[in-house]
Coordinates of C-alpha atoms and ligand atoms in Angstrom, one line a residue:
X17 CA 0.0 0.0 0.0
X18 CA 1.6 3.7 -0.9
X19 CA 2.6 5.4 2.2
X20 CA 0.5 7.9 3.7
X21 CA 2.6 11.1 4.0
X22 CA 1.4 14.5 5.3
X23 CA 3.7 17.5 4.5
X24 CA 3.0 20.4 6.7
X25 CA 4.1 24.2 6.1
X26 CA 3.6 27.6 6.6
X27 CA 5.0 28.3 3.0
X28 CA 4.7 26.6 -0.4
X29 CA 4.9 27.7 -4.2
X30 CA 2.9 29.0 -6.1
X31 CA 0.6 29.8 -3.5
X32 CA 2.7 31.2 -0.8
X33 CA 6.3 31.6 -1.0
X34 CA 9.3 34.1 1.3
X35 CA 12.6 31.8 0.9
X36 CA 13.6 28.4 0.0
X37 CA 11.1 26.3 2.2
X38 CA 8.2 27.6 0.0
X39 CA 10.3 26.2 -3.2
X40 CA 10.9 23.0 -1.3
X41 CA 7.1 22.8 -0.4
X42 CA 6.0 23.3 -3.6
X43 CA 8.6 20.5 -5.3
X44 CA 9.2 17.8 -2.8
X45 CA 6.0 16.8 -2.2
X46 CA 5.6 16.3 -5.7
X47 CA 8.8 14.5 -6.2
X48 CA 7.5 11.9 -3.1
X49 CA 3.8 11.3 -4.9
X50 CA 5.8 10.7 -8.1
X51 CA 8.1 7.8 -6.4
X52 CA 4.0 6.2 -5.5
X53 CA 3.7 8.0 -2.1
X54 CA 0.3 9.3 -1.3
X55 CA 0.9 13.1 0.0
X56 CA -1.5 15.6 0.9
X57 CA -0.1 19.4 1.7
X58 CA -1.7 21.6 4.4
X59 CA -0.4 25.1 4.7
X60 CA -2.4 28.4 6.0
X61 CA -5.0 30.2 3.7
X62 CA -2.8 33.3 3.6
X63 CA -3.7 36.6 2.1
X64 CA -1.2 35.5 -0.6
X65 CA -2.6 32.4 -1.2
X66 CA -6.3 34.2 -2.3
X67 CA -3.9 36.7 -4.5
X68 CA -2.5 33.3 -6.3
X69 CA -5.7 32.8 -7.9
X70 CA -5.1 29.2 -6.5
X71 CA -9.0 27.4 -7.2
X72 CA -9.8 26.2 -3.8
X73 CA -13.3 24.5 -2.8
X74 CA -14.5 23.4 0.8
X75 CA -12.6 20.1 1.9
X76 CA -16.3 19.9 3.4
X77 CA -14.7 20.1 6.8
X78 CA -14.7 22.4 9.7
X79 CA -12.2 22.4 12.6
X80 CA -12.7 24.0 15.9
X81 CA -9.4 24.2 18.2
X82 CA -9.5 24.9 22.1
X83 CA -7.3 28.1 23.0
X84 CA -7.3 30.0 25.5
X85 CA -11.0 29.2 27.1
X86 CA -12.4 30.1 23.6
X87 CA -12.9 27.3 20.7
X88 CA -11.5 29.0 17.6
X89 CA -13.0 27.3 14.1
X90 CA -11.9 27.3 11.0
X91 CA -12.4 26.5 7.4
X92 CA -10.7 23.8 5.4
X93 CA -9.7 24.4 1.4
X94 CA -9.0 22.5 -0.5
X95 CA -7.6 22.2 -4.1
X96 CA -5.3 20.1 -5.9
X97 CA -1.6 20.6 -8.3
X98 CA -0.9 18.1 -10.4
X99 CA -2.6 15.4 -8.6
X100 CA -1.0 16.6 -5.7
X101 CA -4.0 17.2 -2.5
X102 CA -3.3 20.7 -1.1
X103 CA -5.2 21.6 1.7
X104 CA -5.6 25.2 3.3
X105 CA -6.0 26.2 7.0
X106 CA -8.7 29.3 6.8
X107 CA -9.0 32.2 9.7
X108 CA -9.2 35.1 8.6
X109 CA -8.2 37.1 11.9
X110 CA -4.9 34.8 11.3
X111 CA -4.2 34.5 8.5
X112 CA -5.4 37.6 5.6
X113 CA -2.8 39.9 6.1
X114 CA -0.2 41.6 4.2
X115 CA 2.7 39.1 4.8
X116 CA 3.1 35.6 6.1
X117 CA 5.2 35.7 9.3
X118 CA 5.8 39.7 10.0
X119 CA 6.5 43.3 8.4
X120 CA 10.1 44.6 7.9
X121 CA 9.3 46.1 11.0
X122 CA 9.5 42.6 12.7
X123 CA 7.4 39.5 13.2
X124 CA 3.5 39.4 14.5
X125 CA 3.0 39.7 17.9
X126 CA 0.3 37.0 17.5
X127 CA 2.6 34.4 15.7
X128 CA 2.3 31.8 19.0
X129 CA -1.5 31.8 18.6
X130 CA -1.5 31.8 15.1
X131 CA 0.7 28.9 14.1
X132 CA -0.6 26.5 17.4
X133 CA -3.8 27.3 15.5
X134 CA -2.2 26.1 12.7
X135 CA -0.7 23.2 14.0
X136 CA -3.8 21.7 15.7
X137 CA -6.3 22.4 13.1
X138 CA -3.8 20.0 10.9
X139 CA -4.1 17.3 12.9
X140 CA -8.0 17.9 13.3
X141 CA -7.9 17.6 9.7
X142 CA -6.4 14.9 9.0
X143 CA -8.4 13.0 11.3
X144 CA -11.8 14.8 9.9
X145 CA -10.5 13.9 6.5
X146 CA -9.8 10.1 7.9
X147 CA -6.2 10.3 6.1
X148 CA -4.5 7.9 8.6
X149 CA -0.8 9.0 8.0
X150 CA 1.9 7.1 8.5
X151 CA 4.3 10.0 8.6
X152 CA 3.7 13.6 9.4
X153 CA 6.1 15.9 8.0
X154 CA 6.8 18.7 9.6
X155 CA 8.7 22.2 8.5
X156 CA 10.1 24.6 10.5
X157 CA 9.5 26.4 14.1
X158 CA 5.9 26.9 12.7
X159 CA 4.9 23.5 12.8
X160 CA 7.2 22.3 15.5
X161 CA 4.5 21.7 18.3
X162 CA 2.5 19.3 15.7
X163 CA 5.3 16.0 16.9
X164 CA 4.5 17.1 20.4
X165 CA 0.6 17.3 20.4
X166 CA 1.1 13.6 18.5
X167 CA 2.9 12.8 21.7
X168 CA 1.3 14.6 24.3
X169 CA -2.6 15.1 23.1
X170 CA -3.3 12.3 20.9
X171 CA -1.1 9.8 22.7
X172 CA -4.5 7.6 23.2
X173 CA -5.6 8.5 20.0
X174 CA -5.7 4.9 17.8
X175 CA -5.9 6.6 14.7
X176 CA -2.8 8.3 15.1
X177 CA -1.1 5.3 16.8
X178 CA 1.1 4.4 13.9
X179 CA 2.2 8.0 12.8
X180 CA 5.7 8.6 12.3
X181 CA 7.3 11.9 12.4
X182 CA 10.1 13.8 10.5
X183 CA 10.9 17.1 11.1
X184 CA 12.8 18.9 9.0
X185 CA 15.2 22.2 9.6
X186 CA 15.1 24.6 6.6
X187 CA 17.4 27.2 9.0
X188 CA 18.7 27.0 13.0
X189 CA 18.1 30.4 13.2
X190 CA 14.3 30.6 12.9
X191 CA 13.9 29.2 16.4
X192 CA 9.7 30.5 17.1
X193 CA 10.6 31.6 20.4
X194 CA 8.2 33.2 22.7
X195 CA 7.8 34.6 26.5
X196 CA 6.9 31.3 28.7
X197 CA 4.4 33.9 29.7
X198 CA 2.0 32.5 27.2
X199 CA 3.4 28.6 27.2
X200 CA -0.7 28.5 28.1
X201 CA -1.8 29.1 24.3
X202 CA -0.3 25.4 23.2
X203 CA -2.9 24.0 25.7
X204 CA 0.3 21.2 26.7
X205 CA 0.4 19.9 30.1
X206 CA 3.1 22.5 31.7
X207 CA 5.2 19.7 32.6
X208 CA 6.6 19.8 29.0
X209 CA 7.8 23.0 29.7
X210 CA 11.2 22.3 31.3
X211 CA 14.6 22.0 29.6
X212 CA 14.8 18.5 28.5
X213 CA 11.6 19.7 26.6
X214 CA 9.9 23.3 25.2
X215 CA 12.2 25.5 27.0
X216 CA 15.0 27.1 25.7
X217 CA 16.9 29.6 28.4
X218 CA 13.5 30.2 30.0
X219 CA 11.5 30.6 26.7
X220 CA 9.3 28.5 24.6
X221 CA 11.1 27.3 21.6
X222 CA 9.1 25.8 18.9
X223 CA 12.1 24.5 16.8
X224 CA 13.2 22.9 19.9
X225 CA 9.9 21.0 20.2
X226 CA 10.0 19.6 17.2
X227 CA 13.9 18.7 17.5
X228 CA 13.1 17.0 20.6
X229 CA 9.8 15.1 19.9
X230 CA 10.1 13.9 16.4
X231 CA 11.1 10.2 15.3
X232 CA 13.9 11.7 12.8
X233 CA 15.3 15.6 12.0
X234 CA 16.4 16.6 8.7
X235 CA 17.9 19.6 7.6
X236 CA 18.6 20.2 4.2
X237 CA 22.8 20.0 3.0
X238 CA 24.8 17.2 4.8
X239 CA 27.1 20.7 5.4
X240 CA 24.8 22.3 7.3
X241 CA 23.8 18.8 9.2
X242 CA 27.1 18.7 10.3
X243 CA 27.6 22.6 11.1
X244 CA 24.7 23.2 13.2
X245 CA 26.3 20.8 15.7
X246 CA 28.5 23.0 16.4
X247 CA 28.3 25.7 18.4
X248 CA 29.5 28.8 15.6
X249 CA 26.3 26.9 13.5
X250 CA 24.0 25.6 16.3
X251 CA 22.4 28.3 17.6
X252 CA 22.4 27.2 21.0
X253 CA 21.1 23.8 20.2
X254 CA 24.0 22.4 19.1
X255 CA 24.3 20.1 22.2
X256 CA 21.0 19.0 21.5
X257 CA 21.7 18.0 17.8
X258 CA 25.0 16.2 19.0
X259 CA 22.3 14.6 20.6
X260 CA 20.6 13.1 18.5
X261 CA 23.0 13.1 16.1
X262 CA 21.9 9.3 15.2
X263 CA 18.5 10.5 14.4
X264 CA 19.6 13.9 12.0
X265 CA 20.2 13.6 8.4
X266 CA 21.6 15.9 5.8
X267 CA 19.3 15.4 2.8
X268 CA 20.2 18.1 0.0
X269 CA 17.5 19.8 -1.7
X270 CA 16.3 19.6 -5.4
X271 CA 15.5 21.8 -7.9
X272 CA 12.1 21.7 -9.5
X273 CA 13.4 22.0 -13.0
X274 CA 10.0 22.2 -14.3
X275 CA 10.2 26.0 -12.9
X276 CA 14.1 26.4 -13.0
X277 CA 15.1 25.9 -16.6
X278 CA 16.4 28.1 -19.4
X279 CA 14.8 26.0 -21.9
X280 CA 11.4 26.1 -20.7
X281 CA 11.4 29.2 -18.3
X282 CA 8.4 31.4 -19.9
X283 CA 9.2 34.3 -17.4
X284 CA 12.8 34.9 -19.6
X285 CA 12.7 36.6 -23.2
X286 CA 14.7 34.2 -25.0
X287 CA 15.1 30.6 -23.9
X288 CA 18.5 28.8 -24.1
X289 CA 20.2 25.6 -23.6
X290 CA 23.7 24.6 -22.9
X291 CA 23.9 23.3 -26.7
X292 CA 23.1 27.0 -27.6
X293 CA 23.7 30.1 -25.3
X294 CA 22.5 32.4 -27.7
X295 CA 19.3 32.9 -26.1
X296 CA 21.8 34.3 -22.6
X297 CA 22.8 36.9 -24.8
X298 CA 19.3 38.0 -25.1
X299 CA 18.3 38.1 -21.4
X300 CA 21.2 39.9 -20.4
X301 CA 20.2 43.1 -23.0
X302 CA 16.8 42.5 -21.7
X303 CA 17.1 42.3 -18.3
X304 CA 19.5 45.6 -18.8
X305 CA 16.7 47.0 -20.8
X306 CA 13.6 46.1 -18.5
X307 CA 15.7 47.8 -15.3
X308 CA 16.8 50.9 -17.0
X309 CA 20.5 50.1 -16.4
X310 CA 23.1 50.9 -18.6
X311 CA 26.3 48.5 -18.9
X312 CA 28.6 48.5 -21.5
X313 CA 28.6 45.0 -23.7
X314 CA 32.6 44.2 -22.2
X315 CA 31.4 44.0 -18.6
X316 CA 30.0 41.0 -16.9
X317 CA 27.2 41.8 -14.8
X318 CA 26.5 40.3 -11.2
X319 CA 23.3 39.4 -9.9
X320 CA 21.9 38.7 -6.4
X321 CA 18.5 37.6 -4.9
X322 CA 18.4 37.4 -1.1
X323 CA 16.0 38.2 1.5
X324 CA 17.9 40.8 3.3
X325 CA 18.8 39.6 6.6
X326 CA 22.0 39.4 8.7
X327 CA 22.5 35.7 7.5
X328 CA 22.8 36.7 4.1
X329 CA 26.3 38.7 3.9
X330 CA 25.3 42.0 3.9
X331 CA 27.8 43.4 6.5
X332 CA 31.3 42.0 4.4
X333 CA 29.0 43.1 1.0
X334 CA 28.9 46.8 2.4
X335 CA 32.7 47.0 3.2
X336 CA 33.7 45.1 0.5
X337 CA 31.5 47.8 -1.9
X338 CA 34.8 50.4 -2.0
X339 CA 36.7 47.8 -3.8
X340 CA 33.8 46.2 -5.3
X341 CA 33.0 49.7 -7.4
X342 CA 36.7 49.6 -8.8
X343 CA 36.0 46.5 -10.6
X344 CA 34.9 46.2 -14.6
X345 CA 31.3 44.9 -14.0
X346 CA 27.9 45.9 -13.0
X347 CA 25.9 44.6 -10.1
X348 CA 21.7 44.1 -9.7
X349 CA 20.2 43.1 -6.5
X350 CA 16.9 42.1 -5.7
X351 CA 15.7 41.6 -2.1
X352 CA 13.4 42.1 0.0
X353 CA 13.6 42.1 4.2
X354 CA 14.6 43.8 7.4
X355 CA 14.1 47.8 6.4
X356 CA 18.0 48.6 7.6
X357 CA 19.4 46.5 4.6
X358 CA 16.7 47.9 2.2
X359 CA 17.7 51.3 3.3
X360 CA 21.5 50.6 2.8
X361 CA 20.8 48.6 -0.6
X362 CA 19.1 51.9 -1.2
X363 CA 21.9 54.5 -0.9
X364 CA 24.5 52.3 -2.5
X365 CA 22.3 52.5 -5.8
X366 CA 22.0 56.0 -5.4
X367 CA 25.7 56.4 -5.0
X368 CA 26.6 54.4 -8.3
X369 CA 24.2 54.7 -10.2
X370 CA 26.4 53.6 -13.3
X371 CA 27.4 50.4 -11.4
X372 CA 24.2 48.6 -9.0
X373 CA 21.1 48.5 -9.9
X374 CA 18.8 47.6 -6.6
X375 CA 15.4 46.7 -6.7
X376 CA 13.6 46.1 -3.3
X377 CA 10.3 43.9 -3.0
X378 CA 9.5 40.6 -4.0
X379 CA 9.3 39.6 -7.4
X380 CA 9.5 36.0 -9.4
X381 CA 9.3 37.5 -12.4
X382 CA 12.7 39.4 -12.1
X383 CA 14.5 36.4 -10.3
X384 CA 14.1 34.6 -13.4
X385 CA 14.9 37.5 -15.6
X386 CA 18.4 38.1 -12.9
X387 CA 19.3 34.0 -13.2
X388 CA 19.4 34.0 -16.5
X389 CA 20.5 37.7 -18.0
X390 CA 23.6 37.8 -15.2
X391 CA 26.8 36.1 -15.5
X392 CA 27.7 35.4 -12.3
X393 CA 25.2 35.2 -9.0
X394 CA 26.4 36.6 -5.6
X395 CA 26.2 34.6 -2.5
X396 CA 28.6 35.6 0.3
X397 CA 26.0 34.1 3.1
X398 CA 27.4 33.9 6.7
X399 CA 25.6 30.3 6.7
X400 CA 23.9 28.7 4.2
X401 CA 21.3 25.5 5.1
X402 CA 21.1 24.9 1.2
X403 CA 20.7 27.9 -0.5
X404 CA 18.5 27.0 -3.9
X405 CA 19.7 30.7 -6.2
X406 CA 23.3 28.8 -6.4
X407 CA 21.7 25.9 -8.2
X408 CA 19.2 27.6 -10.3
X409 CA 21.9 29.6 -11.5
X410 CA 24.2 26.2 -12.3
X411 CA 21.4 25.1 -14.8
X412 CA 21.3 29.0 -15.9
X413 CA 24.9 29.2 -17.2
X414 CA 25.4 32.0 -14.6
X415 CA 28.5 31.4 -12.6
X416 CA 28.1 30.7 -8.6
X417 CA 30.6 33.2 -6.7
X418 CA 29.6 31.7 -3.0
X419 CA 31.3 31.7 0.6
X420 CA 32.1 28.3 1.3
X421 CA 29.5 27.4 3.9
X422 CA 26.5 24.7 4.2
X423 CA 24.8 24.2 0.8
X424 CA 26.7 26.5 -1.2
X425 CA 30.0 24.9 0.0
X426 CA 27.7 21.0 -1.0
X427 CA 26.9 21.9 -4.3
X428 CA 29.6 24.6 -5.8
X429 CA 32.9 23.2 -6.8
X430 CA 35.8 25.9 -6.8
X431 CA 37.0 26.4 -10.6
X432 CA 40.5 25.6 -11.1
X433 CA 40.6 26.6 -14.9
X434 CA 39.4 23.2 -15.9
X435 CA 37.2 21.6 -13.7
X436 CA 34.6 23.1 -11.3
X437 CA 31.7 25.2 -11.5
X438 CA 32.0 28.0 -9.4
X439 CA 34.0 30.4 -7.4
X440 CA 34.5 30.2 -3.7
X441 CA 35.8 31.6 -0.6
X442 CA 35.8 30.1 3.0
X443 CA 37.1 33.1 5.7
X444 CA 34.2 35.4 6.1
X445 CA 35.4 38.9 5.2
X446 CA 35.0 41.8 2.7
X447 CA 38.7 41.0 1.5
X448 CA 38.3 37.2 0.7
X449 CA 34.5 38.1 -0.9
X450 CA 36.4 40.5 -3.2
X451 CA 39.4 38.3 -4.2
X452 CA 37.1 36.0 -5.4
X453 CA 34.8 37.8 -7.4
X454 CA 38.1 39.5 -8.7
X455 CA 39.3 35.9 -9.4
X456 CA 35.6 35.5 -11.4
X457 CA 35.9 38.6 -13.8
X458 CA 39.5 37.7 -14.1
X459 CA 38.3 33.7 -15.8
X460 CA 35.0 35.6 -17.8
X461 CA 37.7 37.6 -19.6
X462 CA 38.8 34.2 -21.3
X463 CA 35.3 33.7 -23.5
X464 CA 36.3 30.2 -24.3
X465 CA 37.1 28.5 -21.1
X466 CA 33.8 30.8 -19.7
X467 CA 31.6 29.1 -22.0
X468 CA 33.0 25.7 -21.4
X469 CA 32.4 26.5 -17.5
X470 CA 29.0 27.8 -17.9
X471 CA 28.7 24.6 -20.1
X472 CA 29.5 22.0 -17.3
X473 CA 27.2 23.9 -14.7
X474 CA 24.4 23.6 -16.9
X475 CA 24.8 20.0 -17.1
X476 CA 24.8 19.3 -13.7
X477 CA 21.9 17.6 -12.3
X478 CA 19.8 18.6 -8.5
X479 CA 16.5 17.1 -9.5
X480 CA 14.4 16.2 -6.9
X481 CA 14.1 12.7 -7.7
X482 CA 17.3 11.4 -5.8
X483 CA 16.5 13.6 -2.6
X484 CA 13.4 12.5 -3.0
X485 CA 14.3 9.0 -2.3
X486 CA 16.5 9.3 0.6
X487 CA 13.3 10.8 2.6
X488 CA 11.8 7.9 1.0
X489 CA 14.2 5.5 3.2
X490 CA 14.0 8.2 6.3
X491 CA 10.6 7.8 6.5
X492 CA 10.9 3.7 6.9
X493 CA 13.7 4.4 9.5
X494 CA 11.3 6.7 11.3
X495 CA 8.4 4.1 11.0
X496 CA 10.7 1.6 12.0
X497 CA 11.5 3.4 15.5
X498 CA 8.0 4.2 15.9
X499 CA 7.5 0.2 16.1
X500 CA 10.7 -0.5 18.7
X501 CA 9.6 -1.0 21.9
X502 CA 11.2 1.8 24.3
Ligands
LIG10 P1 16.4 31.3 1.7 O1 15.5 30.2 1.9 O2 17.3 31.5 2.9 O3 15.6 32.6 1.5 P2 17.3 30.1 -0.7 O4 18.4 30.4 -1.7 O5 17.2 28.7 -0.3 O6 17.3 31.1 0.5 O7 15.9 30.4 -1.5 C1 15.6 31.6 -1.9 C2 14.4 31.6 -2.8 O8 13.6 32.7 -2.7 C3 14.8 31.5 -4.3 O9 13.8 30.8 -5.0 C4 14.9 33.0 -4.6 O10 14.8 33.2 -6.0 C5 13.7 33.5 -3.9 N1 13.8 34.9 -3.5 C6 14.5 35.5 -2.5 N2 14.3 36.8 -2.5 C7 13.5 37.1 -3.5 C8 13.0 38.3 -4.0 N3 13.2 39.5 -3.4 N4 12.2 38.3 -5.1 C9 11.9 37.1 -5.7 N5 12.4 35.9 -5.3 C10 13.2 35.9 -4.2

């Protein structure tokens, strides 16, 4: 019989989408139903999701969850991607706002309630629904809570008696935390606040609860598996990973290459393949055209696409930007995040205006049109779980220039004039970032060899298929642990 998988997350494309989990969401579950697993999604009905134009219909379900002395309901969507069940958590007073998680201001005050909500009405659904899972998924600090009210709440339940759990980190640093103040909201028994449990240094932590209760942890580079049990990668639960180290797996992610390719991209004006880069050629004077930026036709130009946040490598980008600006090249930068970097991003367009073009917000449209009209693609990350713009730009032809950290250090291998695919640097600071970019434009002046690099990064191959697989065999591990006695 297939296995019964439920993937729960508080992102997924195309109907809700801030970093790399929504890409993940939207591809690996598809991956897992094409290798005969039966999946159904579940994410929130977000604001975004209604401004997708997604089709939804009533599941025919309601769910009503206890919080706070009040029984909150909600509504259950439902609609389907290529065979694919997707099912949508609906409150309104939750859930129809502007963004998903907070403002560039910082993060709702409400996000406890809100993603508890979340968490609970899943599991009321899939009972409603009768979809007996063997495995529960779950994906970040948002659905953290959803191992521990398996354990805890619905520990007598029958019908969840042979549910698995995997919970998989998409970043350490996203840890939900909140006041113990309001521990109250989950509705747990308070003895599962302590620190062998929910608490982290005398706060709730809703990464930790899903770290501590689920059968087996993920996270998504075997880099960044072995990095975050450390304590420079950890985030404070570094111990706790070492751990459980048995139990934590580095699975990298895929690509969805039915979005991510040159060939059959339709948001790009010319499509190419590594047989014929002509179509590059095109996107580059297009991209240049569309964003009003002027670049002569000898300079490479350099693209990056990045929520802007600390993690990201914004602090050795705006030292390294003096020497940067003496270099023959143009940069673009898309991002969107915390206001500080926006504001910085900002100035430095204003200051050279003949070198960086910066567009702030979020837009799809232009990430495609930046992977494939750039030559090279920025990432200078502090850490790096996987990092998914480094491998879309392998299949683009547009050279990675990465610090050599978690996914990025996984997946790009450092050009040595013959082999490789990228360009990398390992000590974090504004002089190694801009000896290797220097060390880029100095191997895009040699057209030839260029081509022949862009040629072997186009051939490489991230589908999902293979990843898909291993979660395939870390589901029957976490089955099989499930069914050994304690
Ligand atoms: P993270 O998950 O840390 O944000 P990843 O590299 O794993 O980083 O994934 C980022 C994803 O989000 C990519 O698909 C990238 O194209 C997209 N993205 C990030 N910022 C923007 C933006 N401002 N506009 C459009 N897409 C963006």
């Amino acid at each position: 019989m297939a296995l019964n998988v439920i993937f729960a997350t508080p992102e997924a494309f195309p109907f809700a989408k801030t970093g790399g989990l929504g890409d993940v969401a939207g591809a690996l579950p598809l991956a897992l139903k094409r290798l005969g697993c039966k999946v159904s999604l579940f994410l929130p009905y977000y604001r975004e999701v209604l401004l997708s134009r997604a089709r939804t219909e009533p599941a025919g379900i309601e769910v009503s969850v206890p919080m706070a002395g009040r029984d909150l309901s909600g509504q259950v969507l439902k609609t389907s991607i290529d065979g694919l069940a997707v099912y949508f958590i609906k409150r309104d007073e939750f859930f129809d706002r502007s963004c998903l998680y907070g403002t560039p201001e910082g993060d709702y005050f409400d996000n406890l309630e809100r993603f508890v909500f979340f968490s609970r009405a899943v599991l009321e659904a899939v009972k409603a629904k009768d979809l007996k899972p063997d495995i529960i998924h779950c994906n970040d600090w948002q659905t953290g809570l959803i191992p521990v009210y398996l354990k805890d709440a619905c520990e007598d339940d029958p019908f969840f008696s042979k549910t698995a759990t995997v919970f998989t980190i998409h970043n350490i640093a996203y840890q939900g935390l909140f006041p113990s103040s309001i521990y109250g909201i989950t509705g747990l028994s308070p003895e599962l606040y302590n620190p062998e449990g929910l608490e982290f240094w005398g706060k709730l932590s809703l990464l930790k609860a899903g770290i501590v209760y689920s059968d087996i942890i993920t996270t998504v580079s075997p880099a960044y598996s072995r990095e975050i049990q450390t304590p420079e990668y950890g985030s404070g639960l570094d111990g706790l990973l070492k751990n459980r180290k048995e139990d934590l797996f580095g699975v990298l992610n895929g690509v969805d290459y039915g979005v991510w390719d040159p060939l059959i991209d339709r948001l790009i004006p010319s499509n190419y393949s590594a047989a014929d880069l002509s179509g590059k050629a095109v996107c580059k004077k297009e991209l240049l055209k569309n964003i009003n930026f002027e670049l002569g036709d000898e300079r490479p130009l350099i693209g990056m696409i990045s929520r802007l946040v600390d993690q990201k490598g914004f602090d050795i980008l705006f030292e390294a930007m003096p020497e940067l600006m003496k270099l023959e090249a143009g940069f673009v930068f898309l991002g969107s995040g915390e206001s500080k970097y926006q504001k910085r991003l900002e100035d430095l367009g204003r200051r050279y205006p003949e070198k960086v073009s910066v567009h702030i917000g979020f837009d799809d449209r232009l990430s495609h049109m930046i992977e494939a009209g750039c030559d090279m693609i920025l990432m200078p990350s502090r850490y790096e779980p996987c990092g998914l713009n480094q491998i879309y730009s392998l299949k683009y032809g547009t050279i990675p220039v990465v610090r050599a950290t978690g996914g990025l250090d996984d997946t790009v291998i450092d050009y040595n004039g013959k082999n490789g695919n990228g360009f990398k640097f390992r000590e974090y600071s504004p002089k190694a970032l801009t000896n290797c970019v220097r060390q880029a434009l100095l191997a895009w002046k040699d057209a030839k060899a260029w081509r022949k690099l862009q040629q072997r990064a186009m051939k490489a191959n991230f589908s999902w298929e293979s990843s898909a697989r291993k979660y395939m065999d870390l589901y029957a591990l976490a089955r099989k642990k499930l069914s050994r006695p304690e």
